[in-house]
Short mmCIF file of C-alpha atoms in Angstrom, two decimals:
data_model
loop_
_atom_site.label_atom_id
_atom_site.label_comp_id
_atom_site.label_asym_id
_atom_site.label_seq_id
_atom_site.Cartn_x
_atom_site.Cartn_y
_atom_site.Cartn_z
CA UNK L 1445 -48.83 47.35 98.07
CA UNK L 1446 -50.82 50.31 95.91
CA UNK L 1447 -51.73 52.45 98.89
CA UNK L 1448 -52.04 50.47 101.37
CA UNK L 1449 -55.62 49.39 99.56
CA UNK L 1450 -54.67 45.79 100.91
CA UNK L 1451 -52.86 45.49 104.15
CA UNK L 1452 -50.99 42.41 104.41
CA UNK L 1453 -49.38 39.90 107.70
CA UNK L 1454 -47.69 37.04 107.98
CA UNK L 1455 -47.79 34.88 110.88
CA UNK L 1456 -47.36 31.44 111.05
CA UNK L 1457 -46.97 30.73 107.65
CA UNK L 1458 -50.40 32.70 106.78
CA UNK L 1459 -50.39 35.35 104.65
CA UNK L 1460 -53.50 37.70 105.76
CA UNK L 1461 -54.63 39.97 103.05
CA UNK L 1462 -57.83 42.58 104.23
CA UNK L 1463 -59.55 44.95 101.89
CA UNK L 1464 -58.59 48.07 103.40
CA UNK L 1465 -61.24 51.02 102.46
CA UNK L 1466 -63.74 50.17 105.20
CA UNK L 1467 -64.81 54.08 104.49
CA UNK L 1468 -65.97 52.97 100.71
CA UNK L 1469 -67.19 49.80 101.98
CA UNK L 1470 -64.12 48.10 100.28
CA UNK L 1471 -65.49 48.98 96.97
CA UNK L 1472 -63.38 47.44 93.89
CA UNK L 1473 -61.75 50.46 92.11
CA UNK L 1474 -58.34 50.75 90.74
CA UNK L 1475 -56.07 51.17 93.74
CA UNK L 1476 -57.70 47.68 95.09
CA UNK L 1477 -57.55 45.97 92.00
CA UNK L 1478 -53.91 46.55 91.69
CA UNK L 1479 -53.12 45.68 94.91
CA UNK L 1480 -54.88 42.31 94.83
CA UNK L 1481 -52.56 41.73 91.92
CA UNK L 1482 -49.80 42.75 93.88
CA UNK L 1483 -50.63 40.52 96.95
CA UNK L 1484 -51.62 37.68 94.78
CA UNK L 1485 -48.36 37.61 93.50
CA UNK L 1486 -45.91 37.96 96.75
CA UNK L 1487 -48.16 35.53 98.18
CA UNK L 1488 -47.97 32.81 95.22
CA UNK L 1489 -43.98 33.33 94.73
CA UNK L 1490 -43.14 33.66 98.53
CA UNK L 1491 -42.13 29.93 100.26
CA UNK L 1492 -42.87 31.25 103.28
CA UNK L 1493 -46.43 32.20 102.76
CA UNK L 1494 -48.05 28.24 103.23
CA UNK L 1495 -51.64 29.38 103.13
CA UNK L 1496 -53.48 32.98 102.47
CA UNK L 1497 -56.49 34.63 103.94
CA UNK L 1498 -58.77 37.32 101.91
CA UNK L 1499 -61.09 38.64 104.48
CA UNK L 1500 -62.45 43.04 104.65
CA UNK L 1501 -62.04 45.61 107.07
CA UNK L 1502 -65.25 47.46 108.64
CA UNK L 1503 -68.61 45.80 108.70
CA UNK L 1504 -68.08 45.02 105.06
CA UNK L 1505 -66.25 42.10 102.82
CA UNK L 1506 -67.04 44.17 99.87
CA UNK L 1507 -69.59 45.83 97.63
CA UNK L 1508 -68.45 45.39 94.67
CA UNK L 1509 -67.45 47.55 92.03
CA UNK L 1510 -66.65 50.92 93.02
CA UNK L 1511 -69.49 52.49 91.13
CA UNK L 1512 -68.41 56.44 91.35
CA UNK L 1513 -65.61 54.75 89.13
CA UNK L 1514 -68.10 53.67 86.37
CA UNK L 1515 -70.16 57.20 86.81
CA UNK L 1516 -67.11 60.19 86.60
CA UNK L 1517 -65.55 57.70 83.44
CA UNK L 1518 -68.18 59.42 81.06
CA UNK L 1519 -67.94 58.82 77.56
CA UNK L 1520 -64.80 56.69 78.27
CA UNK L 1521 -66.82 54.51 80.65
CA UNK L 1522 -66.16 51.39 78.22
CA UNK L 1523 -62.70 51.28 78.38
CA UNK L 1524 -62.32 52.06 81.55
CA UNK L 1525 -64.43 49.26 83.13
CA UNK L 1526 -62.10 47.01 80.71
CA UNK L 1527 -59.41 48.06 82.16
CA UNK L 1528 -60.34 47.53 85.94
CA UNK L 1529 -62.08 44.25 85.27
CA UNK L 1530 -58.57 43.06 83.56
CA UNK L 1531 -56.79 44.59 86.54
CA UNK L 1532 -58.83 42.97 88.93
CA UNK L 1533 -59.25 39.28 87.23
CA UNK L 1534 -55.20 39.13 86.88
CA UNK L 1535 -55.60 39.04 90.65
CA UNK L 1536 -58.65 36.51 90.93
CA UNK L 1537 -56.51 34.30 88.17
CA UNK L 1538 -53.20 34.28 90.57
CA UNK L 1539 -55.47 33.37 93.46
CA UNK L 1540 -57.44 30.79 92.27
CA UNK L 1541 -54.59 28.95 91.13
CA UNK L 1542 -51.50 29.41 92.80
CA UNK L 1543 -50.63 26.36 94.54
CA UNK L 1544 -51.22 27.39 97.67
CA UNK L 1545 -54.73 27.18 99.49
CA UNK L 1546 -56.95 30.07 100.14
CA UNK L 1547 -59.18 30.87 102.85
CA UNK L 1548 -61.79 33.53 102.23
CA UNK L 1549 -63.16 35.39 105.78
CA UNK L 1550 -66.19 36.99 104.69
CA UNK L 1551 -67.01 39.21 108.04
CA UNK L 1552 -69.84 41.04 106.42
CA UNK L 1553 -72.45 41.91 103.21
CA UNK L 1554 -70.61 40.49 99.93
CA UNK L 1555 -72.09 41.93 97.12
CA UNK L 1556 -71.01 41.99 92.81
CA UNK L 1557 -67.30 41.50 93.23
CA UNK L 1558 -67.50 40.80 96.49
CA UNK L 1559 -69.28 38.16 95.89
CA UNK L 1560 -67.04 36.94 93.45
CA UNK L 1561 -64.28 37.35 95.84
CA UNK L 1562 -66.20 35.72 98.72
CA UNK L 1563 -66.77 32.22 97.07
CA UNK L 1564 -63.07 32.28 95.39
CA UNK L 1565 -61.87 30.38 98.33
CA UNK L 1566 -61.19 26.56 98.57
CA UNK L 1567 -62.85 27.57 102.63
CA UNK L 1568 -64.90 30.03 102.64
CA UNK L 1569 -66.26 31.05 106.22
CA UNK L 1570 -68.98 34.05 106.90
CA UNK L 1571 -69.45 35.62 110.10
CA UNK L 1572 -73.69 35.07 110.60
CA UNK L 1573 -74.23 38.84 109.85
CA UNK L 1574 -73.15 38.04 106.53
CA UNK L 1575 -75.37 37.94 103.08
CA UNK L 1576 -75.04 37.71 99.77
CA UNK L 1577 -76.10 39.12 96.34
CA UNK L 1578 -74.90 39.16 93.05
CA UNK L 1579 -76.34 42.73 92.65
CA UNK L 1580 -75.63 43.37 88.92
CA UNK L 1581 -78.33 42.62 86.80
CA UNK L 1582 -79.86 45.56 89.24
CA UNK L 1583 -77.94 48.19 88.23
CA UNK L 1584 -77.79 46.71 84.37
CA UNK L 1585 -74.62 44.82 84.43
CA UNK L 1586 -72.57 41.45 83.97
CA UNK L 1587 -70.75 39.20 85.94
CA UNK L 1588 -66.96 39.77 86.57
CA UNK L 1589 -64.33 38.23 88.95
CA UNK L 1590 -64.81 35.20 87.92
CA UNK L 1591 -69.26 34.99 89.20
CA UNK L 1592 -70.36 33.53 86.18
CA UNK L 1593 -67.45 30.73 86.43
CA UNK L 1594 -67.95 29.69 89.87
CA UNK L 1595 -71.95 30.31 90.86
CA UNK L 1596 -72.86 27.18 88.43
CA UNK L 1597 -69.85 24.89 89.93
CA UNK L 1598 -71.06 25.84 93.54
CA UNK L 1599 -74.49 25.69 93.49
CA UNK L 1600 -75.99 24.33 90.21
CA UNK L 1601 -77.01 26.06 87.01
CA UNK L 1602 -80.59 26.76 88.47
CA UNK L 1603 -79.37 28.53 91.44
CA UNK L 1604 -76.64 30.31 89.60
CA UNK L 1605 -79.31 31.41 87.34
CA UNK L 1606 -81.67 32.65 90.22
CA UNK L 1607 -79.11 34.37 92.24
CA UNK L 1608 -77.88 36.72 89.14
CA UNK L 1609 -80.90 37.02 87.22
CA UNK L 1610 -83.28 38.11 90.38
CA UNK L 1611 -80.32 39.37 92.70
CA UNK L 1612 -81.51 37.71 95.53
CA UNK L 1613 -80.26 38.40 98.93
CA UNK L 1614 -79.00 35.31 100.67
CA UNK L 1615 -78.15 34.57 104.64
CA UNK L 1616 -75.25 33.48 105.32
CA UNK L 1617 -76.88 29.96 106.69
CA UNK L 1618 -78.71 29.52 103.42
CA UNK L 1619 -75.34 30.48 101.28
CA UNK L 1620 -73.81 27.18 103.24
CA UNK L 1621 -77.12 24.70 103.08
CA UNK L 1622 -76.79 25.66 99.06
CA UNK L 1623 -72.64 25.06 99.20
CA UNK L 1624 -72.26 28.96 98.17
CA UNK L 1625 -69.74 28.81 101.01
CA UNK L 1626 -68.21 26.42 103.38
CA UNK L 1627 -70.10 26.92 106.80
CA UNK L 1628 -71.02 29.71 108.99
CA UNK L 1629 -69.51 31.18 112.31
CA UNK L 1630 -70.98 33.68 114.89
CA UNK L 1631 -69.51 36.97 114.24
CA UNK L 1632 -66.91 37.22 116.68
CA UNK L 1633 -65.47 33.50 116.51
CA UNK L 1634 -64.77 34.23 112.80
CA UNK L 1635 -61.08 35.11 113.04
CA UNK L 1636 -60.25 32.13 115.40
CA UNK L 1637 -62.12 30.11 113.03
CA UNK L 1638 -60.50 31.59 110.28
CA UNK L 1639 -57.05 30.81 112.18
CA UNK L 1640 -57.78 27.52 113.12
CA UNK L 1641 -58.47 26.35 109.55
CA UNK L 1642 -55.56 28.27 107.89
CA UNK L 1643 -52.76 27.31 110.31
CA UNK L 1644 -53.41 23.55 109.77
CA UNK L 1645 -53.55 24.28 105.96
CA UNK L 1646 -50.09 25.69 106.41
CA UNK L 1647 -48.93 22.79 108.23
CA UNK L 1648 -49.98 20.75 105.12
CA UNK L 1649 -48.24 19.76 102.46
CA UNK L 1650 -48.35 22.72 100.10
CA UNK L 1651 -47.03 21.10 97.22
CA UNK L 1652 -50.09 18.29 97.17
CA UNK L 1653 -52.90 20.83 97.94
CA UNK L 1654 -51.32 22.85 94.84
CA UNK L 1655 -51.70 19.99 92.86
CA UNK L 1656 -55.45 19.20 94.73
CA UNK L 1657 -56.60 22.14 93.82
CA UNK L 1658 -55.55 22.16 90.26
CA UNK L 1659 -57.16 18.85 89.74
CA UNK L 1660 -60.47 19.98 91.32
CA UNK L 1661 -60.50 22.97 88.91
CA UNK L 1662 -59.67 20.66 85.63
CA UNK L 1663 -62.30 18.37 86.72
CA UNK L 1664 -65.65 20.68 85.38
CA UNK L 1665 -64.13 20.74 81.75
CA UNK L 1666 -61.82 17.14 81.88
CA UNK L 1667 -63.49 13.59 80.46
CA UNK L 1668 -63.01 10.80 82.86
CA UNK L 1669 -60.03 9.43 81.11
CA UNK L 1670 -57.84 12.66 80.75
CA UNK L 1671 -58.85 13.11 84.90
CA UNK L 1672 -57.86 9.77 85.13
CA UNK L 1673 -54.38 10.19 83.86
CA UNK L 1674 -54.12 13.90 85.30
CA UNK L 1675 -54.74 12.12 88.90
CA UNK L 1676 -52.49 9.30 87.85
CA UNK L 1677 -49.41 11.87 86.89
CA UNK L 1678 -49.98 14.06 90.16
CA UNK L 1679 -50.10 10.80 92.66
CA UNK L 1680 -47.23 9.60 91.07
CA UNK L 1681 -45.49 12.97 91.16
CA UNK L 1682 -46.34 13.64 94.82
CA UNK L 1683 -45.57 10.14 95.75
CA UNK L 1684 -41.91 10.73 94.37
CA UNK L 1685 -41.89 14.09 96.05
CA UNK L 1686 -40.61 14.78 99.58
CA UNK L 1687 -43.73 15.86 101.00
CA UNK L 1688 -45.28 12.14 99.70
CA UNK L 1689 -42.19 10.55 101.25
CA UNK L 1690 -42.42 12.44 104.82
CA UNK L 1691 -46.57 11.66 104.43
CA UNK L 1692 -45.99 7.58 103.93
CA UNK L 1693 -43.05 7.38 106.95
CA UNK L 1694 -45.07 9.53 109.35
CA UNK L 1695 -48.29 6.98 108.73
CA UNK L 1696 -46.18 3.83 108.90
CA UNK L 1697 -44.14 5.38 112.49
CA UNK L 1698 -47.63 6.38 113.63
CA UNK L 1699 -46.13 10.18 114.25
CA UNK L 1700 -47.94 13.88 112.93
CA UNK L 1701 -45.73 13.99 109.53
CA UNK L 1702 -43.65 17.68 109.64
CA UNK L 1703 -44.49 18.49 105.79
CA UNK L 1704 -40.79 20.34 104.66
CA UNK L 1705 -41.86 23.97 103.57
CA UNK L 1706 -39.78 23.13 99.70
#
């Protein structure tokens, strides 16, 4: 991947992607942005990667943007920042719906994109030295990777509303009482944690949490009766499909079902 900006393992069906610029705080510029593309890809197209992990390197997640970007652009400032943000979102876009589930590991501060990145996974779990703030109304700035999309799903309109209009800084206990992530961890259990939850996603059936997690996305812009026939089509599908086949004889033989990886 682009310069090693994300390093990438796979073990056990896990595909681990980490920020790697710990020295610019794993600022967003163009060498990241690229290679989340990059990763988001191999990861959505590869049958061997069951489940992936986004977490940072350092004491960061991220900070966002990689502002020196922004500054040295100069008069062409506009159409630079166009061009990251479309860089960047491809990546957010692959990630957010591949069907495959993702597990962000948020083992410090998450600010701007970061934050966007943080909350982008179906489990999201922060070390407790974590916080959180949207951090660009501050610096006169939008919303981008996807902020704006997600804030009002996760936490309500009001919050949303108070967390990028006042920038806010928020604990990592508060971000999970308000659902901005999925629970908490103490700083060093937050890669076993991490592991614990992604191995038995990648033991799932990847097919039906695909399908699970396109449903869940349809549902904030669906009426009841096109969800209705959406969940309809996808139980019959999955029932029909060998992972839905494996699922029913493992229940009825009272045995762990062994999901087949195709």
């Amino acid at each position: 991947m682009t310069a090693s900006a994300i390093t990438f393992e796979l073990a056990d069906g896990v595909a681990w992607l980490t920020l790697a610029r710990p020295d610019r705080r794993n600022a967003i510029g163009p060498e990241i942005a690229r290679a989340l593309h990059e990763a988001a890809d191999l990861c959505a197209d590869d049958p061997a990667i069951r489940c992936v992990v986004l977490t940072g390197s350092g004491r960061f997640f991220s900070v966002g943007g990689d502002i020196d970007v922004f500054s040295e652009a100069g008069g062409d400032v506009e159409a630079i920042v166009l061009d990251l943000a479309h860089s960047f979102h491809a990546g957010v876009h692959r990630l957010a719906t591949m069907d495959k589930p993702l597990v962000t590991a948020i083992n410090g501060p998450a600010a701007g994109a970061g934050l966007s990145l943080a909350i982008l996974g179906d489990i999201a779990i922060a070390a407790a030295s974590a916080h959180f703030t949207s951090a660009y109304s501050a610096i006169g700035l939008t919303p981008d990777g996807g902020a704006s999309w997600w804030l009002p799903r996760l936490v309500g309109l009001r919050r949303a509303q108070e967390i990028v209009l006042t920038n806010r800084r928020i604990d990592a206990s508060e971000a999970a009482a308000i659902g901005l992530i999925t629970r908490v961890t103490a700083d060093e259990d937050l890669i076993a944690a991490v592991r614990e939850v992604a191995v038995a996603l990648a033991s799932g059936p990847t097919r039906a949490i695909g399908r699970c997690r396109r449903l869940l996305l349809a549902s904030a812009t669906s009426d009841l009766a096109t969800q209705l026939e959406a969940e309809a089509n996808s139980i019959a599908a999955t029932a029909g499909g060998s992972e839905g086949r494996e699922g029913v004889k493992a229940f009825l033989a009272k045995r762990p079902a062994v999901f087949p990886n195709t």
